[in-house]
């Protein structure tokens, strides 16, 4: 599952190839998309903007339509020059969008729909920009309010709710809890306002740091001595706790623990010493 920073980088690359340019060709293996294109040809329209919202990628056209795609586990967008050899077989192609300079190909994109403006506004599963940690209109106060509305749930689970906070995936979840000294199993109601604010601010900071122009594909939260080296063969070398079961905590040396958490049984990593439960509370189980 790509995290929000991956989709953001894809949207940025697609935006550079497509934005402001007239569409010269459109094809899809999805009947609903080709029917939309038959009724309202995308050819001749201009791509106005490409944006990510959480794990959704949105391509806005000058005719008012928006192509919304979700990659789930399998999908990816590639950008080619005309005549360039594709790096995936043709039968994986789902969507092709062309202009005079580039061909954007969506391979195995499992969710794709064309939305009119009112449909986009009503699409409950597509996060609004104010809760997207990578959006310029991110509203930390509103997100903190949404987090606190889930008082009975464990904080690490709430960080994954895409209608609370968009763009944080399972790797960042553990890292954000560690950096803020928060026990991932603590119920939200037991966190004070300053802690919730710190969790929200840290979510934005860590994810944003991973979409800087010079950041590679690997998630980096731990600088260590070799800051932003992309040649590490071990992807967890740049993380505080994720994937480091049994290895010493980078702050205190205690072995990092792991456990499945929440209704979807997502893996969580944490340090029992650096991330204690608030006074008087114990971790269940
Ligand atoms: Zn520790």
PDB file of C-alpha atoms and ligand atoms in Angstrom:
ATOM      1  CA  UNK A   1       0.000   0.000   0.000  1.00  0.00           C
ATOM      2  CA  UNK A   2       1.647   3.261  -1.068  1.00  0.00           C
ATOM      3  CA  UNK A   3       1.632   5.951   1.611  1.00  0.00           C
ATOM      4  CA  UNK A   4       0.524   9.516   0.973  1.00  0.00           C
ATOM      5  CA  UNK A   5       4.038  10.689   0.165  1.00  0.00           C
ATOM      6  CA  UNK A   6       4.297   8.186  -2.711  1.00  0.00           C
ATOM      7  CA  UNK A   7       1.032   9.348  -4.275  1.00  0.00           C
ATOM      8  CA  UNK A   8       2.098  12.964  -3.801  1.00  0.00           C
ATOM      9  CA  UNK A   9       5.324  12.356  -5.734  1.00  0.00           C
ATOM     10  CA  UNK A  10       3.377  10.612  -8.489  1.00  0.00           C
ATOM     11  CA  UNK A  11       0.959  13.541  -8.693  1.00  0.00           C
ATOM     12  CA  UNK A  12       3.848  16.006  -8.836  1.00  0.00           C
ATOM     13  CA  UNK A  13       5.515  14.111 -11.694  1.00  0.00           C
ATOM     14  CA  UNK A  14       2.242  13.730 -13.592  1.00  0.00           C
ATOM     15  CA  UNK A  15       1.474  17.408 -13.029  1.00  0.00           C
ATOM     16  CA  UNK A  16       4.769  18.404 -14.614  1.00  0.00           C
ATOM     17  CA  UNK A  17       4.096  16.239 -17.655  1.00  0.00           C
ATOM     18  CA  UNK A  18       0.410  17.068 -18.111  1.00  0.00           C
ATOM     19  CA  UNK A  19      -0.610  20.377 -16.489  1.00  0.00           C
ATOM     20  CA  UNK A  20      -1.398  23.269 -18.766  1.00  0.00           C
ATOM     21  CA  UNK A  21      -1.205  21.084 -21.871  1.00  0.00           C
ATOM     22  CA  UNK A  22      -3.923  20.005 -24.267  1.00  0.00           C
ATOM     23  CA  UNK A  23      -4.898  16.356 -24.230  1.00  0.00           C
ATOM     24  CA  UNK A  24      -4.226  14.768 -27.625  1.00  0.00           C
ATOM     25  CA  UNK A  25      -5.339  11.238 -26.802  1.00  0.00           C
ATOM     26  CA  UNK A  26      -7.255   9.220 -24.227  1.00  0.00           C
ATOM     27  CA  UNK A  27      -7.860   5.466 -23.994  1.00  0.00           C
ATOM     28  CA  UNK A  28      -9.010   3.183 -21.235  1.00  0.00           C
ATOM     29  CA  UNK A  29      -9.979  -0.426 -20.704  1.00  0.00           C
ATOM     30  CA  UNK A  30     -12.704   0.760 -18.302  1.00  0.00           C
ATOM     31  CA  UNK A  31     -16.048   1.096 -20.116  1.00  0.00           C
ATOM     32  CA  UNK A  32     -17.309   3.880 -17.839  1.00  0.00           C
ATOM     33  CA  UNK A  33     -14.251   6.010 -18.625  1.00  0.00           C
ATOM     34  CA  UNK A  34     -14.479   5.472 -22.379  1.00  0.00           C
ATOM     35  CA  UNK A  35     -18.189   6.248 -22.257  1.00  0.00           C
ATOM     36  CA  UNK A  36     -17.495   9.514 -20.443  1.00  0.00           C
ATOM     37  CA  UNK A  37     -14.860  10.279 -23.091  1.00  0.00           C
ATOM     38  CA  UNK A  38     -17.373   9.474 -25.880  1.00  0.00           C
ATOM     39  CA  UNK A  39     -19.960  11.821 -24.384  1.00  0.00           C
ATOM     40  CA  UNK A  40     -17.522  14.552 -23.278  1.00  0.00           C
ATOM     41  CA  UNK A  41     -14.280  14.126 -25.225  1.00  0.00           C
ATOM     42  CA  UNK A  42     -11.198  14.740 -23.128  1.00  0.00           C
ATOM     43  CA  UNK A  43      -9.201  15.259 -26.311  1.00  0.00           C
ATOM     44  CA  UNK A  44      -8.785  18.989 -26.792  1.00  0.00           C
ATOM     45  CA  UNK A  45      -9.368  19.733 -23.121  1.00  0.00           C
ATOM     46  CA  UNK A  46      -6.468  20.947 -20.993  1.00  0.00           C
ATOM     47  CA  UNK A  47      -5.236  19.248 -17.832  1.00  0.00           C
ATOM     48  CA  UNK A  48      -5.596  22.023 -15.269  1.00  0.00           C
ATOM     49  CA  UNK A  49      -4.075  20.358 -12.223  1.00  0.00           C
ATOM     50  CA  UNK A  50      -2.947  17.019 -10.836  1.00  0.00           C
ATOM     51  CA  UNK A  51      -3.243  16.606  -7.080  1.00  0.00           C
ATOM     52  CA  UNK A  52      -3.020  13.914  -4.435  1.00  0.00           C
ATOM     53  CA  UNK A  53      -5.496  13.624  -1.614  1.00  0.00           C
ATOM     54  CA  UNK A  54      -4.381  10.959   0.784  1.00  0.00           C
ATOM     55  CA  UNK A  55      -4.128   7.856  -1.360  1.00  0.00           C
ATOM     56  CA  UNK A  56      -6.222   9.279  -4.208  1.00  0.00           C
ATOM     57  CA  UNK A  57      -4.745  10.885  -7.292  1.00  0.00           C
ATOM     58  CA  UNK A  58      -6.927  13.466  -9.041  1.00  0.00           C
ATOM     59  CA  UNK A  59      -6.458  14.795 -12.591  1.00  0.00           C
ATOM     60  CA  UNK A  60      -8.616  17.862 -13.206  1.00  0.00           C
ATOM     61  CA  UNK A  61      -9.652  18.722 -16.778  1.00  0.00           C
ATOM     62  CA  UNK A  62     -10.675  22.114 -18.171  1.00  0.00           C
ATOM     63  CA  UNK A  63     -14.117  20.744 -19.061  1.00  0.00           C
ATOM     64  CA  UNK A  64     -14.885  20.383 -15.349  1.00  0.00           C
ATOM     65  CA  UNK A  65     -14.366  16.632 -15.073  1.00  0.00           C
ATOM     66  CA  UNK A  66     -11.914  14.989 -12.686  1.00  0.00           C
ATOM     67  CA  UNK A  67     -10.308  11.608 -13.214  1.00  0.00           C
ATOM     68  CA  UNK A  68      -9.979  10.088  -9.731  1.00  0.00           C
ATOM     69  CA  UNK A  69      -7.771   7.025  -9.326  1.00  0.00           C
ATOM     70  CA  UNK A  70      -6.796   4.960  -6.306  1.00  0.00           C
ATOM     71  CA  UNK A  71      -3.784   2.669  -6.609  1.00  0.00           C
ATOM     72  CA  UNK A  72      -4.638   0.211  -3.791  1.00  0.00           C
ATOM     73  CA  UNK A  73      -1.782  -2.338  -3.767  1.00  0.00           C
ATOM     74  CA  UNK A  74      -1.138  -2.838  -7.450  1.00  0.00           C
ATOM     75  CA  UNK A  75      -1.508   0.358  -9.442  1.00  0.00           C
ATOM     76  CA  UNK A  76       1.089   2.763 -10.774  1.00  0.00           C
ATOM     77  CA  UNK A  77       1.371   5.654 -13.219  1.00  0.00           C
ATOM     78  CA  UNK A  78       4.296   5.883 -15.635  1.00  0.00           C
ATOM     79  CA  UNK A  79       5.313   8.779 -17.861  1.00  0.00           C
ATOM     80  CA  UNK A  80       6.856   8.058 -21.258  1.00  0.00           C
ATOM     81  CA  UNK A  81       8.051   9.997 -24.246  1.00  0.00           C
ATOM     82  CA  UNK A  82       6.312   9.064 -27.514  1.00  0.00           C
ATOM     83  CA  UNK A  83       7.901   5.885 -28.869  1.00  0.00           C
ATOM     84  CA  UNK A  84       9.584   5.021 -25.572  1.00  0.00           C
ATOM     85  CA  UNK A  85       9.325   1.368 -24.525  1.00  0.00           C
ATOM     86  CA  UNK A  86       6.818   0.738 -21.695  1.00  0.00           C
ATOM     87  CA  UNK A  87       8.168  -0.925 -18.577  1.00  0.00           C
ATOM     88  CA  UNK A  88       5.042  -2.986 -18.034  1.00  0.00           C
ATOM     89  CA  UNK A  89       3.195  -5.247 -20.490  1.00  0.00           C
ATOM     90  CA  UNK A  90       0.392  -3.697 -22.539  1.00  0.00           C
ATOM     91  CA  UNK A  91      -2.229  -5.930 -20.920  1.00  0.00           C
ATOM     92  CA  UNK A  92      -1.580  -4.131 -17.619  1.00  0.00           C
ATOM     93  CA  UNK A  93      -2.588  -0.831 -19.217  1.00  0.00           C
ATOM     94  CA  UNK A  94      -5.837   0.619 -17.862  1.00  0.00           C
ATOM     95  CA  UNK A  95      -5.652   4.316 -18.796  1.00  0.00           C
ATOM     96  CA  UNK A  96      -3.594   6.273 -21.334  1.00  0.00           C
ATOM     97  CA  UNK A  97      -3.503  10.063 -21.370  1.00  0.00           C
ATOM     98  CA  UNK A  98      -1.426  11.771 -24.073  1.00  0.00           C
ATOM     99  CA  UNK A  99      -0.274  15.246 -24.941  1.00  0.00           C
ATOM    100  CA  UNK A 100       2.186  16.424 -27.581  1.00  0.00           C
ATOM    101  CA  UNK A 101       5.192  15.642 -25.356  1.00  0.00           C
ATOM    102  CA  UNK A 102       4.258  12.813 -23.011  1.00  0.00           C
ATOM    103  CA  UNK A 103       2.219   9.655 -22.627  1.00  0.00           C
ATOM    104  CA  UNK A 104       0.956   8.951 -19.109  1.00  0.00           C
ATOM    105  CA  UNK A 105       0.004   5.310 -18.589  1.00  0.00           C
ATOM    106  CA  UNK A 106      -1.937   4.003 -15.608  1.00  0.00           C
ATOM    107  CA  UNK A 107      -0.982   0.341 -15.129  1.00  0.00           C
ATOM    108  CA  UNK A 108      -3.274  -1.971 -13.141  1.00  0.00           C
ATOM    109  CA  UNK A 109      -4.976   1.043 -11.538  1.00  0.00           C
ATOM    110  CA  UNK A 110      -7.835  -0.802  -9.828  1.00  0.00           C
ATOM    111  CA  UNK A 111     -10.103   2.146  -9.018  1.00  0.00           C
ATOM    112  CA  UNK A 112     -10.753   4.846 -11.624  1.00  0.00           C
ATOM    113  CA  UNK A 113     -13.729   7.098 -12.175  1.00  0.00           C
ATOM    114  CA  UNK A 114     -14.596  10.348 -13.903  1.00  0.00           C
ATOM    115  CA  UNK A 115     -16.332  12.762 -11.567  1.00  0.00           C
ATOM    116  CA  UNK A 116     -18.214  15.963 -12.264  1.00  0.00           C
ATOM    117  CA  UNK A 117     -17.531  18.811  -9.785  1.00  0.00           C
ATOM    118  CA  UNK A 118     -20.618  18.089  -7.688  1.00  0.00           C
ATOM    119  CA  UNK A 119     -19.781  14.380  -7.631  1.00  0.00           C
ATOM    120  CA  UNK A 120     -16.239  15.149  -6.456  1.00  0.00           C
ATOM    121  CA  UNK A 121     -17.605  17.369  -3.690  1.00  0.00           C
ATOM    122  CA  UNK A 122     -19.897  14.533  -2.579  1.00  0.00           C
ATOM    123  CA  UNK A 123     -17.305  11.747  -2.845  1.00  0.00           C
ATOM    124  CA  UNK A 124     -17.027  10.909   0.833  1.00  0.00           C
ATOM    125  CA  UNK A 125     -14.081   8.547   0.379  1.00  0.00           C
ATOM    126  CA  UNK A 126     -11.868  11.185  -1.234  1.00  0.00           C
ATOM    127  CA  UNK A 127     -10.391  13.287   1.590  1.00  0.00           C
ATOM    128  CA  UNK A 128     -10.918  17.041   1.596  1.00  0.00           C
ATOM    129  CA  UNK A 129      -7.659  19.043   1.287  1.00  0.00           C
ATOM    130  CA  UNK A 130      -7.840  20.521   4.817  1.00  0.00           C
ATOM    131  CA  UNK A 131      -7.154  17.103   6.355  1.00  0.00           C
ATOM    132  CA  UNK A 132      -4.406  16.108   3.884  1.00  0.00           C
ATOM    133  CA  UNK A 133      -1.009  16.488   5.560  1.00  0.00           C
ATOM    134  CA  UNK A 134       0.526  17.340   2.168  1.00  0.00           C
ATOM    135  CA  UNK A 135      -2.020  19.978   1.187  1.00  0.00           C
ATOM    136  CA  UNK A 136      -1.243  23.695   1.420  1.00  0.00           C
ATOM    137  CA  UNK A 137      -4.676  24.127   3.013  1.00  0.00           C
ATOM    138  CA  UNK A 138      -3.994  21.569   5.773  1.00  0.00           C
ATOM    139  CA  UNK A 139      -5.820  22.693   8.933  1.00  0.00           C
ATOM    140  CA  UNK A 140      -4.089  21.334  12.045  1.00  0.00           C
ATOM    141  CA  UNK A 141      -6.794  22.621  14.399  1.00  0.00           C
ATOM    142  CA  UNK A 142      -9.558  20.877  12.453  1.00  0.00           C
ATOM    143  CA  UNK A 143      -7.540  17.651  12.277  1.00  0.00           C
ATOM    144  CA  UNK A 144      -6.877  17.744  16.037  1.00  0.00           C
ATOM    145  CA  UNK A 145     -10.637  18.132  16.547  1.00  0.00           C
ATOM    146  CA  UNK A 146     -11.278  15.105  14.329  1.00  0.00           C
ATOM    147  CA  UNK A 147      -8.669  13.045  16.205  1.00  0.00           C
ATOM    148  CA  UNK A 148     -10.230  13.888  19.579  1.00  0.00           C
ATOM    149  CA  UNK A 149     -13.664  12.841  18.262  1.00  0.00           C
ATOM    150  CA  UNK A 150     -12.338   9.235  18.321  1.00  0.00           C
ATOM    151  CA  UNK A 151     -11.735   9.228  22.080  1.00  0.00           C
ATOM    152  CA  UNK A 152     -12.383   5.526  22.680  1.00  0.00           C
ATOM    153  CA  UNK A 153      -9.995   4.341  19.948  1.00  0.00           C
ATOM    154  CA  UNK A 154      -6.257   3.736  20.164  1.00  0.00           C
ATOM    155  CA  UNK A 155      -4.227   6.625  18.767  1.00  0.00           C
ATOM    156  CA  UNK A 156      -2.208   4.619  16.240  1.00  0.00           C
ATOM    157  CA  UNK A 157      -5.433   3.334  14.663  1.00  0.00           C
ATOM    158  CA  UNK A 158      -6.904   6.822  14.519  1.00  0.00           C
ATOM    159  CA  UNK A 159      -3.838   8.102  12.638  1.00  0.00           C
ATOM    160  CA  UNK A 160      -4.773   5.673   9.832  1.00  0.00           C
ATOM    161  CA  UNK A 161      -8.376   6.899   9.493  1.00  0.00           C
ATOM    162  CA  UNK A 162      -8.373   8.642   6.118  1.00  0.00           C
ATOM    163  CA  UNK A 163     -11.397  10.765   7.086  1.00  0.00           C
ATOM    164  CA  UNK A 164      -9.503  12.076  10.142  1.00  0.00           C
ATOM    165  CA  UNK A 165      -6.082  12.664   8.636  1.00  0.00           C
ATOM    166  CA  UNK A 166      -5.093  11.795   5.065  1.00  0.00           C
ATOM    167  CA  UNK A 167      -1.628  10.828   3.922  1.00  0.00           C
ATOM    168  CA  UNK A 168      -0.344   8.861   6.909  1.00  0.00           C
ATOM    169  CA  UNK A 169       0.160   5.150   6.220  1.00  0.00           C
ATOM    170  CA  UNK A 170       1.257   2.263   8.380  1.00  0.00           C
ATOM    171  CA  UNK A 171       4.993   3.060   8.368  1.00  0.00           C
ATOM    172  CA  UNK A 172       4.498   6.694   9.364  1.00  0.00           C
ATOM    173  CA  UNK A 173       1.960   5.694  12.031  1.00  0.00           C
ATOM    174  CA  UNK A 174       4.597   3.965  14.194  1.00  0.00           C
ATOM    175  CA  UNK A 175       7.202   6.643  13.487  1.00  0.00           C
ATOM    176  CA  UNK A 176       4.892   9.523  14.484  1.00  0.00           C
ATOM    177  CA  UNK A 177       4.005   7.813  17.777  1.00  0.00           C
ATOM    178  CA  UNK A 178       7.702   7.268  18.561  1.00  0.00           C
ATOM    179  CA  UNK A 179       8.821  10.794  17.706  1.00  0.00           C
ATOM    180  CA  UNK A 180       6.119  12.272  19.962  1.00  0.00           C
ATOM    181  CA  UNK A 181       6.745   9.760  22.784  1.00  0.00           C
ATOM    182  CA  UNK A 182       3.193   8.470  22.482  1.00  0.00           C
ATOM    183  CA  UNK A 183       2.202   4.911  23.314  1.00  0.00           C
ATOM    184  CA  UNK A 184       0.427   3.666  20.149  1.00  0.00           C
ATOM    185  CA  UNK A 185      -2.135   1.721  22.219  1.00  0.00           C
ATOM    186  CA  UNK A 186      -3.188   4.708  24.314  1.00  0.00           C
ATOM    187  CA  UNK A 187      -6.808   5.678  23.832  1.00  0.00           C
ATOM    188  CA  UNK A 188      -7.224   9.164  22.391  1.00  0.00           C
ATOM    189  CA  UNK A 189      -9.298  10.319  25.377  1.00  0.00           C
ATOM    190  CA  UNK A 190      -6.246   9.798  27.644  1.00  0.00           C
ATOM    191  CA  UNK A 191      -4.069  12.164  25.567  1.00  0.00           C
ATOM    192  CA  UNK A 192      -3.953  15.825  26.534  1.00  0.00           C
ATOM    193  CA  UNK A 193      -4.482  18.620  23.997  1.00  0.00           C
ATOM    194  CA  UNK A 194      -0.779  19.382  23.699  1.00  0.00           C
ATOM    195  CA  UNK A 195      -0.039  15.759  22.849  1.00  0.00           C
ATOM    196  CA  UNK A 196      -2.738  15.622  20.170  1.00  0.00           C
ATOM    197  CA  UNK A 197      -1.418  18.875  18.700  1.00  0.00           C
ATOM    198  CA  UNK A 198       2.105  17.424  18.689  1.00  0.00           C
ATOM    199  CA  UNK A 199       0.912  14.259  16.945  1.00  0.00           C
ATOM    200  CA  UNK A 200      -0.800  16.306  14.225  1.00  0.00           C
ATOM    201  CA  UNK A 201       2.182  18.627  13.755  1.00  0.00           C
ATOM    202  CA  UNK A 202       4.599  15.685  13.639  1.00  0.00           C
ATOM    203  CA  UNK A 203       2.438  13.867  11.092  1.00  0.00           C
ATOM    204  CA  UNK A 204       2.621  16.853   8.794  1.00  0.00           C
ATOM    205  CA  UNK A 205       6.345  17.407   9.360  1.00  0.00           C
ATOM    206  CA  UNK A 206       7.461  13.802   8.825  1.00  0.00           C
ATOM    207  CA  UNK A 207       5.366  13.168   5.724  1.00  0.00           C
ATOM    208  CA  UNK A 208       6.233  16.556   4.167  1.00  0.00           C
ATOM    209  CA  UNK A 209       9.958  15.906   4.724  1.00  0.00           C
ATOM    210  CA  UNK A 210       9.585  12.851   2.519  1.00  0.00           C
ATOM    211  CA  UNK A 211       8.338  14.714  -0.525  1.00  0.00           C
ATOM    212  CA  UNK A 212      11.174  17.223  -0.758  1.00  0.00           C
ATOM    213  CA  UNK A 213      12.732  17.355  -4.209  1.00  0.00           C
ATOM    214  CA  UNK A 214      15.870  15.546  -3.077  1.00  0.00           C
ATOM    215  CA  UNK A 215      14.126  12.806  -1.135  1.00  0.00           C
ATOM    216  CA  UNK A 216      14.327   9.328  -2.569  1.00  0.00           C
ATOM    217  CA  UNK A 217      11.606   6.696  -2.595  1.00  0.00           C
ATOM    218  CA  UNK A 218      12.482   5.253   0.810  1.00  0.00           C
ATOM    219  CA  UNK A 219      10.736   6.749   3.832  1.00  0.00           C
ATOM    220  CA  UNK A 220      13.182   8.620   6.063  1.00  0.00           C
ATOM    221  CA  UNK A 221      12.328   9.654   9.609  1.00  0.00           C
ATOM    222  CA  UNK A 222      15.633   8.936  11.360  1.00  0.00           C
ATOM    223  CA  UNK A 223      18.632  10.955  10.233  1.00  0.00           C
ATOM    224  CA  UNK A 224      21.310   9.251  12.316  1.00  0.00           C
ATOM    225  CA  UNK A 225      24.859   9.795  11.176  1.00  0.00           C
ATOM    226  CA  UNK A 226      24.203   9.205   7.488  1.00  0.00           C
ATOM    227  CA  UNK A 227      21.411  11.611   6.818  1.00  0.00           C
ATOM    228  CA  UNK A 228      19.418  10.894   3.659  1.00  0.00           C
ATOM    229  CA  UNK A 229      21.785   8.351   2.244  1.00  0.00           C
ATOM    230  CA  UNK A 230      19.754   6.462  -0.292  1.00  0.00           C
ATOM    231  CA  UNK A 231      22.301   3.687  -0.797  1.00  0.00           C
ATOM    232  CA  UNK A 232      21.392   1.835   2.396  1.00  0.00           C
ATOM    233  CA  UNK A 233      20.358  -1.693   1.480  1.00  0.00           C
ATOM    234  CA  UNK A 234      18.267  -1.948   4.659  1.00  0.00           C
ATOM    235  CA  UNK A 235      15.200   0.288   4.302  1.00  0.00           C
ATOM    236  CA  UNK A 236      14.695   0.370   8.082  1.00  0.00           C
ATOM    237  CA  UNK A 237      18.103   2.025   8.573  1.00  0.00           C
ATOM    238  CA  UNK A 238      16.394   5.382   8.118  1.00  0.00           C
ATOM    239  CA  UNK A 239      13.484   4.702  10.482  1.00  0.00           C
ATOM    240  CA  UNK A 240      13.136   5.024  14.264  1.00  0.00           C
ATOM    241  CA  UNK A 241      11.077   1.920  15.026  1.00  0.00           C
ATOM    242  CA  UNK A 242       9.199   0.512  12.009  1.00  0.00           C
ATOM    243  CA  UNK A 243      10.525  -2.904  10.938  1.00  0.00           C
ATOM    244  CA  UNK A 244      13.062  -2.959  13.811  1.00  0.00           C
ATOM    245  CA  UNK A 245      11.579  -5.706  16.030  1.00  0.00           C
ATOM    246  CA  UNK A 246      14.068  -6.742  18.728  1.00  0.00           C
ATOM    247  CA  UNK A 247      16.653  -4.189  17.649  1.00  0.00           C
ATOM    248  CA  UNK A 248      17.810  -1.608  20.224  1.00  0.00           C
ATOM    249  CA  UNK A 249      15.836   1.629  20.452  1.00  0.00           C
ATOM    250  CA  UNK A 250      17.870   4.432  18.896  1.00  0.00           C
ATOM    251  CA  UNK A 251      17.228   6.594  22.000  1.00  0.00           C
ATOM    252  CA  UNK A 252      17.373   4.226  24.987  1.00  0.00           C
ATOM    253  CA  UNK A 253      18.619   0.831  23.778  1.00  0.00           C
ATOM    254  CA  UNK A 254      15.515  -1.099  24.868  1.00  0.00           C
ATOM    255  CA  UNK A 255      14.473  -3.759  22.300  1.00  0.00           C
ATOM    256  CA  UNK A 256      11.788  -2.475  19.918  1.00  0.00           C
ATOM    257  CA  UNK A 257       8.493  -4.324  20.293  1.00  0.00           C
ATOM    258  CA  UNK A 258       5.875  -5.189  17.707  1.00  0.00           C
ATOM    259  CA  UNK A 259       2.243  -6.227  17.783  1.00  0.00           C
ATOM    260  CA  UNK A 260      -0.752  -6.351  15.451  1.00  0.00           C
ATOM    261  CA  UNK A 261      -3.185  -3.566  16.234  1.00  0.00           C
ATOM    262  CA  UNK A 262      -6.720  -2.542  15.477  1.00  0.00           C
ATOM    263  CA  UNK A 263      -9.624  -4.014  13.514  1.00  0.00           C
ATOM    264  CA  UNK A 264      -7.439  -4.461  10.424  1.00  0.00           C
ATOM    265  CA  UNK A 265      -4.562  -6.055  12.420  1.00  0.00           C
ATOM    266  CA  UNK A 266      -1.930  -3.649  11.111  1.00  0.00           C
ATOM    267  CA  UNK A 267       1.560  -4.114  12.484  1.00  0.00           C
ATOM    268  CA  UNK A 268       2.760  -1.552  15.038  1.00  0.00           C
ATOM    269  CA  UNK A 269       6.310  -1.015  16.347  1.00  0.00           C
ATOM    270  CA  UNK A 270       7.157   0.876  19.528  1.00  0.00           C
ATOM    271  CA  UNK A 271       9.594   1.306  22.436  1.00  0.00           C
ATOM    272  CA  UNK A 272       8.090   0.527  25.813  1.00  0.00           C
ATOM    273  CA  UNK A 273      10.498   2.903  27.611  1.00  0.00           C
ATOM    274  CA  UNK A 274      10.331   5.931  25.306  1.00  0.00           C
ATOM    275  CA  UNK A 275       6.596   5.583  24.713  1.00  0.00           C
ATOM    276  CA  UNK A 276       5.041   4.875  28.121  1.00  0.00           C
ATOM    277  CA  UNK A 277       1.329   4.864  28.749  1.00  0.00           C
ATOM    278  CA  UNK A 278       0.123   7.976  30.621  1.00  0.00           C
ATOM    279  CA  UNK A 279       0.268   7.573  34.431  1.00  0.00           C
ATOM    280  CA  UNK A 280      -2.188   5.030  35.749  1.00  0.00           C
ATOM    281  CA  UNK A 281      -2.931   3.404  32.387  1.00  0.00           C
ATOM    282  CA  UNK A 282      -1.682   0.029  31.270  1.00  0.00           C
ATOM    283  CA  UNK A 283      -1.479  -1.497  27.821  1.00  0.00           C
ATOM    284  CA  UNK A 284      -4.247  -4.072  27.409  1.00  0.00           C
ATOM    285  CA  UNK A 285      -3.369  -7.707  26.902  1.00  0.00           C
TER     286      UNK A 285
HETATM  287 ZN1  LIG B   1      13.463   3.795  23.675  1.00  0.00          ZN
END
